[in-house]
Coordinates of N, CA and C in Angstrom, one line a residue:
M1 N 38.7 30.1 29.2 CA 40.0 30.3 29.7 C 40.4 31.7 29.8
E2 N 40.3 32.3 28.7 CA 40.7 33.8 28.7 C 40.0 34.5 29.6
T3 N 38.6 34.2 29.8 CA 37.7 35.0 30.8 C 38.2 34.8 32.1
E4 N 38.7 33.5 32.5 CA 39.1 33.3 33.8 C 40.4 34.1 34.1
V5 N 41.3 34.1 33.1 CA 42.5 34.8 33.3 C 42.3 36.3 33.6
K6 N 41.4 36.9 32.7 CA 41.0 38.3 32.9 C 40.4 38.5 34.3
G7 N 39.5 37.6 34.7 CA 39.0 37.7 36.1 C 40.0 37.7 37.1
R8 N 40.9 36.8 37.0 CA 42.0 36.8 37.9 C 42.9 38.0 38.0
N9 N 43.2 38.5 36.9 CA 43.9 39.8 36.7 C 43.1 40.9 37.4
V10 N 41.8 41.0 37.2 CA 41.0 42.0 37.8 C 41.0 41.9 39.3
E11 N 40.9 40.7 39.8 CA 40.9 40.5 41.3 C 42.3 40.8 41.9
E12 N 43.4 40.4 41.1 CA 44.7 40.8 41.6 C 45.0 42.2 41.6
S13 N 44.5 43.0 40.6 CA 44.7 44.4 40.6 C 43.8 45.1 41.7
R14 N 42.7 44.6 42.0 CA 42.0 45.1 43.0 C 42.6 44.9 44.4
G15 N 43.1 43.7 44.6 CA 43.9 43.4 45.8 C 45.1 44.3 46.0
N16 N 45.8 44.6 44.9 CA 47.0 45.4 44.9 C 46.6 46.8 45.3
K17 N 45.5 47.3 44.7 CA 45.0 48.6 45.0 C 44.6 48.7 46.4
R18 N 44.1 47.7 46.9 CA 43.5 47.7 48.3 C 44.7 47.8 49.3
F19 N 45.7 47.2 49.1 CA 46.9 47.1 50.0 C 48.0 48.1 49.7
T20 N 47.6 49.3 49.2 CA 48.5 50.3 48.9 C 48.9 51.1 50.1
E21 N 49.8 52.0 50.0 CA 50.2 52.8 51.2 C 49.4 54.0 51.5
T22 N 48.6 54.3 50.5 CA 47.8 55.5 50.5 C 46.4 55.1 50.0
P23 N 45.4 55.8 50.4 CA 44.0 55.4 50.0 C 43.8 55.8 48.5
P24 N 43.0 55.0 47.8 CA 42.7 55.4 46.4 C 42.2 56.8 46.2
D25 N 42.7 57.4 45.2 CA 42.2 58.9 44.9 C 40.7 58.9 44.6
D26 N 40.1 57.8 44.0 CA 38.8 57.9 43.5 C 37.9 57.2 44.5
D27 N 38.3 57.1 45.8 CA 37.5 56.4 46.8 C 37.2 57.3 47.9
C28 N 36.2 56.8 48.7 CA 35.9 57.7 49.9 C 35.7 56.7 51.1
C29 N 35.5 57.4 52.4 CA 35.4 56.5 53.5 C 34.0 55.8 53.5
P30 N 34.0 54.5 53.7 CA 32.7 53.8 53.5 C 31.8 54.0 54.7
I31 N 32.2 54.7 55.8 CA 31.4 55.0 56.9 C 30.6 56.3 56.8
C32 N 31.5 57.4 56.5 CA 30.9 58.8 56.4 C 30.7 59.2 55.0
F33 N 31.2 58.4 54.1 CA 31.0 58.7 52.6 C 31.6 60.0 52.2
G34 N 32.6 60.6 52.9 CA 33.2 61.7 52.7 C 34.7 61.5 52.3
S35 N 35.5 62.5 52.1 CA 37.0 62.4 51.8 C 37.6 61.9 53.1
F36 N 38.7 61.1 52.9 CA 39.4 60.6 54.1 C 40.1 61.6 55.0
T37 N 39.9 61.6 56.2 CA 40.6 62.4 57.1 C 41.3 61.5 58.1
V38 N 42.5 61.6 58.3 CA 43.4 60.7 59.0 C 43.2 59.3 58.6
P39 N 43.3 59.0 57.2 CA 43.1 57.7 56.7 C 43.8 56.6 57.2
C40 N 43.2 55.4 57.5 CA 43.8 54.3 58.1 C 43.4 53.0 57.4
R41 N 44.4 52.2 57.2 CA 44.0 50.9 56.5 C 43.9 49.8 57.4
S42 N 42.9 49.0 57.4 CA 42.7 47.9 58.2 C 43.5 46.7 57.7
N43 N 43.6 45.6 58.6 CA 44.5 44.5 58.2 C 43.8 43.7 57.1
C44 N 42.5 44.0 56.7 CA 41.9 43.4 55.5 C 42.0 44.1 54.4
G45 N 42.6 45.3 54.4 CA 42.9 46.2 53.3 C 41.9 47.3 52.9
H46 N 40.9 47.5 53.7 CA 40.0 48.6 53.4 C 40.4 49.8 54.2
W47 N 40.1 50.9 53.6 CA 40.5 52.3 54.2 C 39.3 52.9 54.8
Y48 N 39.6 53.6 55.9 CA 38.5 54.4 56.6 C 39.1 55.6 57.3
C49 N 38.3 56.6 57.6 CA 38.8 57.7 58.3 C 39.1 57.1 59.8
G50 N 40.2 57.6 60.4 CA 40.6 57.0 61.7 C 39.6 57.2 62.7
S51 N 39.0 58.4 62.8 CA 37.9 58.7 63.7 C 36.6 57.9 63.5
C52 N 36.3 57.7 62.2 CA 35.1 56.9 61.8 C 35.2 55.6 62.3
I53 N 36.3 54.8 62.0 CA 36.3 53.4 62.4 C 36.5 53.3 63.9
L54 N 37.0 54.1 64.6 CA 37.1 54.1 66.1 C 35.8 54.3 66.6
Q55 N 35.0 55.2 66.1 CA 33.6 55.5 66.5 C 32.7 54.2 66.2
F56 N 33.0 53.6 65.1 CA 32.3 52.4 64.8 C 32.6 51.3 65.9
W57 N 33.8 51.2 66.3 CA 34.1 50.3 67.3 C 33.6 50.6 68.7
N58 N 33.3 51.9 68.9 CA 32.6 52.3 70.2 C 31.2 51.6 70.3
Y59 N 30.6 51.2 69.2 CA 29.3 50.6 69.3 C 29.3 49.1 69.3
S60 N 30.5 48.6 69.4 CA 30.7 47.1 69.5 C 31.1 46.7 70.9
A61 N 31.5 45.5 71.1 CA 31.9 45.0 72.4 C 33.2 45.6 72.7
A62 N 33.4 46.0 74.0 CA 34.6 46.7 74.5 C 35.9 45.8 74.3
S63 N 35.6 44.4 74.6 CA 36.9 43.6 74.6 C 37.2 42.9 73.3
M64 N 36.4 43.2 72.2 CA 36.5 42.5 71.0 C 36.8 43.6 69.9
P65 N 37.7 43.2 69.0 CA 37.9 44.1 67.8 C 36.6 44.3 67.0
C66 N 36.5 45.4 66.4 CA 35.3 45.7 65.6 C 35.4 44.8 64.2
K67 N 34.4 44.6 63.6 CA 34.4 43.9 62.4 C 34.3 44.9 61.3
C68 N 35.0 44.6 60.3 CA 35.1 45.5 59.0 C 33.7 45.7 58.4
P69 N 33.2 46.9 58.3 CA 32.0 47.1 57.7 C 31.8 46.8 56.3
M70 N 33.0 46.4 55.6 CA 32.9 46.1 54.1 C 33.0 44.5 54.1
C71 N 33.7 43.8 54.9 CA 33.8 42.4 54.7 C 33.5 41.6 55.9
A72 N 33.3 42.2 57.0 CA 33.1 41.6 58.3 C 34.2 40.9 58.9
C73 N 35.5 41.2 58.4 CA 36.7 40.6 59.0 C 37.0 41.4 60.3
K74 N 37.5 40.7 61.3 CA 37.9 41.3 62.5 C 39.2 42.3 62.3
I75 N 38.9 43.4 62.7 CA 40.1 44.5 62.4 C 40.9 44.5 63.7
V76 N 42.1 43.8 63.6 CA 43.0 43.7 64.7 C 44.3 44.7 64.6
N77 N 44.3 45.4 63.5 CA 45.3 46.4 63.2 C 44.9 47.4 62.3
L78 N 45.2 48.7 62.5 CA 44.9 49.8 61.7 C 46.2 50.4 61.3
M79 N 46.5 50.6 60.2 CA 47.6 51.2 59.7 C 47.5 52.7 59.1
P80 N 47.8 53.7 59.9 CA 47.6 55.1 59.3 C 48.5 55.4 58.1
E81 N 48.1 56.3 57.3 CA 48.9 56.6 56.2 C 50.3 57.2 56.6
A82 N 51.2 56.8 55.9 CA 52.6 57.0 56.4 C 52.9 58.6 56.6
S83 N 52.3 59.3 55.6 CA 52.5 60.8 55.7 C 52.0 61.5 56.9
L84 N 51.1 60.8 57.6 CA 50.4 61.5 58.8 C 51.4 61.6 59.9
Q85 N 52.5 60.7 60.0 CA 53.4 60.8 61.1 C 54.2 62.0 61.2
Q86 N 54.2 62.7 60.2 CA 55.0 64.1 60.0 C 54.1 65.2 60.5
Q87 N 52.8 65.1 60.6 CA 51.9 66.2 60.8 C 52.0 66.4 62.3
Q88 N 51.7 67.8 62.7 CA 51.8 68.3 64.0 C 50.4 68.6 64.5
D89 N 49.4 68.5 63.6 CA 48.1 68.9 64.0 C 47.5 68.3 65.2
Q90 N 47.0 68.9 66.1 CA 46.5 68.3 67.5 C 45.4 67.2 67.2
E91 N 44.5 67.5 66.4 CA 43.4 66.6 66.1 C 44.0 65.3 65.4
V92 N 44.8 65.5 64.6 CA 45.5 64.3 63.8 C 46.3 63.5 64.9
T93 N 47.0 64.2 65.7 CA 47.8 63.5 66.8 C 47.0 62.8 67.7
Q94 N 45.9 63.3 68.0 CA 44.9 62.6 69.0 C 44.3 61.4 68.3
V95 N 44.0 61.4 67.1 CA 43.4 60.2 66.4 C 44.5 59.2 66.3
L96 N 45.7 59.6 65.9 CA 46.9 58.6 65.8 C 47.1 58.0 67.1
K97 N 47.0 58.7 68.2 CA 47.2 58.0 69.5 C 46.2 57.1 69.8
S98 N 44.9 57.4 69.5 CA 43.8 56.4 69.7 C 43.9 55.2 68.9
V99 N 44.5 55.4 67.6 CA 44.7 54.2 66.7 C 45.7 53.3 67.3
Q100 N 46.8 53.9 67.8 CA 47.9 53.1 68.4 C 47.3 52.4 69.6
T101 N 46.5 53.0 70.4 CA 46.0 52.3 71.6 C 45.1 51.2 71.2
Y102 N 44.4 51.4 70.1 CA 43.4 50.3 69.5 C 44.2 49.1 69.1
N103 N 45.3 49.4 68.4 CA 46.3 48.3 68.0 C 46.8 47.5 69.1
L104 N 47.2 48.2 70.2 CA 47.7 47.5 71.4 C 46.8 46.6 72.1
F105 N 45.5 47.1 72.0 CA 44.4 46.3 72.7 C 44.4 44.8 72.0
F106 N 44.5 44.7 70.7 CA 44.4 43.5 70.1 C 45.6 42.9 69.4
V107 N 46.8 43.3 70.0 CA 48.1 42.8 69.5 C 48.1 41.2 69.8
G108 N 47.5 40.8 70.8 CA 47.5 39.3 71.1 C 48.7 39.1 72.1
G109 N 48.5 37.9 72.8 CA 49.6 37.5 73.7 C 49.6 38.3 75.0
A110 N 50.7 38.2 75.7 CA 50.9 38.7 77.0 C 50.8 40.2 77.0
L111 N 51.3 40.8 75.9 CA 51.3 42.3 75.6 C 49.9 42.9 75.6
G112 N 49.0 42.1 74.9 CA 47.6 42.5 74.7 C 46.9 42.5 76.1
Y113 N 47.1 41.4 76.8 CA 46.5 41.3 78.1 C 46.9 42.4 79.0
I114 N 48.2 42.7 79.1 CA 48.7 43.8 79.9 C 48.1 45.1 79.5
Q115 N 48.1 45.4 78.3 CA 47.5 46.6 77.8 C 45.9 46.7 78.2
K116 N 45.3 45.6 78.2 CA 43.8 45.7 78.6 C 43.8 45.9 80.1
L117 N 44.6 45.3 80.8 CA 44.6 45.6 82.4 C 45.0 47.1 82.5
R118 N 45.9 47.6 81.9 CA 46.2 49.0 82.0 C 45.1 50.0 81.7
Q119 N 44.4 49.5 80.7 CA 43.2 50.3 80.3 C 41.9 49.9 80.8
L120 N 41.9 49.3 82.0 CA 40.7 48.7 82.6 C 39.7 49.8 82.9
P121 N 40.0 50.9 83.4 CA 39.0 51.9 83.6 C 38.3 52.4 82.3
F122 N 39.0 52.4 81.2 CA 38.4 52.7 79.8 C 37.5 51.7 79.5
F123 N 37.8 50.5 79.6 CA 37.0 49.3 79.3 C 35.7 49.4 80.1
M124 N 35.8 49.6 81.4 CA 34.7 49.6 82.3 C 33.6 50.8 81.9
K125 N 34.3 51.9 81.6 CA 33.5 53.1 81.2 C 32.8 52.7 80.0
K126 N 33.4 52.1 79.0 CA 32.8 51.8 77.6 C 31.7 50.7 77.9
I127 N 31.9 49.8 78.8 CA 30.8 48.7 79.1 C 29.6 49.4 79.7
F128 N 29.9 50.3 80.7 CA 28.7 50.9 81.4 C 27.9 51.9 80.4
Q129 N 28.7 52.5 79.5 CA 28.0 53.3 78.5 C 27.2 52.4 77.5
G130 N 27.7 51.3 77.2 CA 27.0 50.4 76.3 C 25.8 49.8 77.0
L131 N 25.9 49.5 78.4 CA 24.7 49.0 79.1 C 23.6 49.9 79.2
M132 N 24.0 51.3 79.2 CA 22.8 52.3 79.3 C 22.3 52.6 77.9
D133 N 22.7 52.0 76.9 CA 22.2 52.3 75.5 C 21.1 51.3 75.2
P134 N 19.8 51.7 75.1 CA 18.7 50.6 74.9 C 18.9 49.8 73.6
D135 N 19.7 50.5 72.6 CA 19.9 49.8 71.3 C 21.1 49.0 71.3
A136 N 21.9 48.9 72.3 CA 23.0 48.0 72.4 C 22.7 46.6 72.3
N137 N 23.6 45.8 71.9 CA 23.4 44.3 71.9 C 23.7 43.7 73.2
D138 N 23.5 42.4 73.3 CA 23.6 41.8 74.6 C 25.1 41.3 74.9
T139 N 26.1 41.7 74.0 CA 27.5 41.4 74.3 C 28.0 41.9 75.6
Y140 N 27.5 43.1 76.0 CA 28.0 43.7 77.2 C 27.5 42.9 78.4
I141 N 26.4 42.3 78.4 CA 25.9 41.5 79.5 C 26.8 40.3 79.7
A142 N 27.3 39.7 78.7 CA 28.3 38.6 78.9 C 29.6 39.1 79.4
E143 N 30.0 40.3 79.0 CA 31.3 40.8 79.6 C 31.2 41.1 81.0
M144 N 30.0 41.7 81.5 CA 29.8 42.0 82.8 C 29.7 40.7 83.6
R145 N 29.1 39.6 83.1 CA 29.1 38.4 84.0 C 30.5 37.7 84.0
L146 N 31.3 37.9 82.9 CA 32.7 37.4 83.0 C 33.5 38.2 84.0
F147 N 33.3 39.6 84.0 CA 34.0 40.3 85.0 C 33.5 40.0 86.4
A148 N 32.3 39.7 86.6 CA 31.8 39.2 87.9 C 32.4 37.9 88.3
M149 N 32.6 37.0 87.4 CA 33.3 35.7 87.7 C 34.7 35.9 88.0
L150 N 35.4 36.9 87.4 CA 36.8 37.2 87.7 C 36.9 37.8 89.1
L151 N 35.9 38.7 89.5 CA 35.9 39.2 90.9 C 35.6 38.1 91.9
S152 N 34.9 37.1 91.6 CA 34.5 36.1 92.6 C 35.8 35.2 92.8
I153 N 36.5 35.0 91.7 CA 37.8 34.2 91.8 C 38.8 34.9 92.8
I154 N 38.9 36.3 92.5 CA 39.8 37.1 93.4 C 39.3 37.1 94.7
Y155 N 38.0 37.2 94.9 CA 37.5 37.1 96.3 C 37.9 35.9 97.1
R156 N 37.7 34.8 96.3 CA 38.0 33.4 97.0 C 39.5 33.3 97.3
A157 N 40.3 33.9 96.5 CA 41.8 33.9 96.7 C 42.2 34.8 97.9
T158 N 41.4 35.7 98.3 CA 41.8 36.5 99.5 C 41.3 36.0 100.7
P159 N 41.9 36.3 101.9 CA 41.5 35.8 103.1 C 40.2 36.5 103.7
F160 N 39.6 37.5 102.9 CA 38.4 38.2 103.4 C 37.3 37.3 103.2
D161 N 36.3 37.4 104.2 CA 35.0 36.6 104.0 C 34.0 37.5 104.7
F162 N 33.7 38.7 104.1 CA 32.7 39.7 104.7 C 31.3 39.7 104.0
L163 N 31.2 38.9 102.9 CA 29.9 38.9 102.1 C 29.1 37.7 102.6
P164 N 27.9 38.1 103.0 CA 27.0 36.9 103.4 C 26.4 36.2 102.2
T165 N 26.9 35.0 102.0 CA 26.3 34.3 100.8 C 25.4 33.1 101.0
G166 N 25.4 32.6 102.4 CA 24.5 31.6 102.6 C 24.9 30.3 101.8
D167 N 23.8 29.7 101.3 CA 24.0 28.4 100.5 C 24.1 28.7 99.0
V168 N 24.1 30.0 98.6 CA 24.1 30.4 97.3 C 25.5 30.2 96.7
G169 N 26.5 30.7 97.4 CA 27.9 30.6 96.9 C 28.2 32.0 96.4
I170 N 29.5 32.3 96.6 CA 30.0 33.6 96.1 C 30.0 33.8 94.6
G171 N 30.1 32.8 93.8 CA 30.0 32.8 92.4 C 28.7 33.3 91.9
R172 N 27.6 32.8 92.5 CA 26.2 33.1 92.1 C 25.9 34.5 92.7
V173 N 26.5 34.9 93.9 CA 26.2 36.2 94.3 C 26.7 37.3 93.4
F174 N 27.9 37.2 93.0 CA 28.6 38.1 92.0 C 27.8 38.1 90.7
D175 N 27.4 36.9 90.2 CA 26.7 36.8 89.0 C 25.3 37.4 89.1
F176 N 24.6 37.2 90.1 CA 23.3 37.9 90.3 C 23.4 39.3 90.4
S177 N 24.5 39.8 91.1 CA 24.8 41.2 91.3 C 25.0 41.8 89.9
A178 N 25.8 41.2 89.1 CA 26.2 41.7 87.7 C 24.8 41.8 86.8
I179 N 24.0 40.7 87.0 CA 22.7 40.8 86.1 C 21.8 41.9 86.7
T180 N 21.7 42.1 88.0 CA 20.9 43.1 88.6 C 21.4 44.6 88.2
L181 N 22.8 44.7 88.1 CA 23.3 46.0 87.8 C 23.0 46.2 86.3
V182 N 23.1 45.2 85.4 CA 22.8 45.4 84.0 C 21.4 45.9 83.8
L183 N 20.5 45.2 84.5 CA 19.0 45.6 84.3 C 18.7 47.0 84.9
I184 N 19.4 47.4 85.9 CA 19.3 48.9 86.5 C 19.8 49.9 85.5
L185 N 21.0 49.5 85.0 CA 21.6 50.4 83.9 C 20.8 50.5 82.7
R186 N 20.2 49.5 82.3 CA 19.3 49.3 81.0 C 18.1 50.2 81.3
L187 N 17.4 50.2 82.5 CA 16.3 50.9 82.8 C 16.7 52.4 82.9
V188 N 17.8 52.7 83.5 CA 18.3 54.1 83.4 C 18.5 54.6 82.1
G189 N 19.1 53.9 81.1 CA 19.2 54.2 79.8 C 18.0 54.5 79.0
I190 N 16.9 53.6 79.3 CA 15.6 53.7 78.7 C 14.9 55.1 79.2
Y191 N 15.1 55.3 80.6 CA 14.6 56.6 81.1 C 15.2 57.8 80.6
R192 N 16.6 57.7 80.3 CA 17.3 58.9 79.8 C 16.9 59.1 78.4
R193 N 16.7 58.0 77.7 CA 16.2 58.1 76.2 C 14.8 58.8 76.2
R194 N 14.0 58.4 77.1 CA 12.5 59.0 77.0 C 12.6 60.5 77.5
R195 N 13.5 60.9 78.4 CA 13.6 62.2 78.8 C 14.2 63.1 77.7
L196 N 15.1 62.5 76.9 CA 15.7 63.3 75.7 C 14.7 63.4 74.8
M197 N 13.9 62.4 74.4 CA 12.9 62.6 73.4 C 11.8 63.5 73.8
Q198 N 11.4 63.7 75.1 CA 10.6 64.7 75.5 C 11.2 66.1 75.3
R199 N 12.4 66.3 75.7 CA 13.0 67.6 75.4 C 13.1 68.0 74.0
V200 N 13.3 67.0 73.1 CA 13.3 67.2 71.7 C 12.0 67.6 71.1
R201 N 10.9 67.0 71.6 CA 9.6 67.4 71.3 C 9.2 68.8 71.7
Q202 N 9.6 69.0 73.0 CA 9.4 70.3 73.6 C 10.0 71.5 72.7
K203 N 11.2 71.3 72.4 CA 12.0 72.3 71.6 C 11.3 72.4 70.2
A204 N 11.0 71.3 69.7 CA 10.3 71.3 68.3 C 9.1 72.0 68.4
T205 N 8.3 71.8 69.4 CA 7.0 72.5 69.6 C 7.2 74.0 69.8
L206 N 8.1 74.3 70.7 CA 8.5 75.7 70.9 C 8.9 76.4 69.6
G207 N 9.7 75.8 68.9 CA 10.2 76.3 67.6 C 9.1 76.6 66.6
F208 N 8.1 75.6 66.6 CA 7.0 75.6 65.6 C 6.1 76.9 66.1
V209 N 5.9 77.0 67.3 CA 5.0 78.1 67.8 C 5.7 79.5 67.5
Q210 N 7.0 79.6 67.8 CA 7.7 80.9 67.6 C 7.6 81.2 66.0
K211 N 7.8 80.2 65.2 CA 7.7 80.4 63.8 C 6.3 80.8 63.3
R212 N 5.3 80.2 63.9 CA 3.9 80.5 63.5 C 3.6 82.0 64.0
N213 N 4.1 82.4 65.2 CA 3.9 83.8 65.6 C 4.5 84.8 64.8
V214 N 5.7 84.5 64.3 CA 6.5 85.3 63.3 C 5.8 85.6 62.0
V215 N 5.1 84.5 61.6 CA 4.4 84.5 60.3 C 3.1 85.2 60.5
S216 N 2.5 85.1 61.7 CA 1.2 85.8 61.9 C 1.5 87.3 62.1
D217 N 2.6 87.7 62.5 CA 3.0 89.1 62.6 C 2.9 89.8 61.4
F218 N 3.4 89.1 60.3 CA 3.5 89.6 59.0 C 2.1 89.6 58.3

C-alpha cells in the first residue's frame, strides 16, 4: 500500500513538473538534445525548442498535427514560454509567429478550416516538397487524391465543361491526374537525390586528392 502511494506521488510530481510555465532546468530538448531555444510546451506537457518541433512537423503530413516524439500524442497546441513574449529578437519573433500559425491550423472548427484555406499555398508547397522526398511516407498521396476529389467537385459545380472525360468521368480524370503527378514528382525527387549524391562524391574525391597532393609535397 505504501509503495503504491509513493508511486502515485512520484507520478503526480512528474505531471506537475511537466505542466510548469517554464521548462525544467535539468532538462534538454528531446529532438536536438541541446539547451532550449524558444522553448514551447505541447498540449501533452513535453517541452521542445520551437524551431525543432516545427521542423519535426515539416516531415509529417501537411494537414495533420505532428505527433509528440515522446508520447505519440497529437500536438494541437504549442505554448511558448511566457517570458518570450517580451523579447524583441527577430529570430525569436519569427519562431513565435510560426508557432502561432501552427496553433491556428489545428484549433478546430470553422476557424481552423478558414485558416487552412488562407494558408492553402503553404500547404500545397509543403505537399509538393514532401512528394519529391523519396523518404517521405505515403500520406501525401492520400492528401493529393483528396485535393483532386475537391477539384472535381468544384468542376462539377461550375458551368464549364472543357475537359474531355469520355466514359471515365471527371472524378477519375482528376484522380488519375493526381496519381500521375505524384509519380512524376517522386521520380524527380529520386533524380535530384542521385544528382546530389554524385556531387557529394565528387567533392569528397576532390578533397581527398587535394589533401594527398599536399601531403606528397611535404
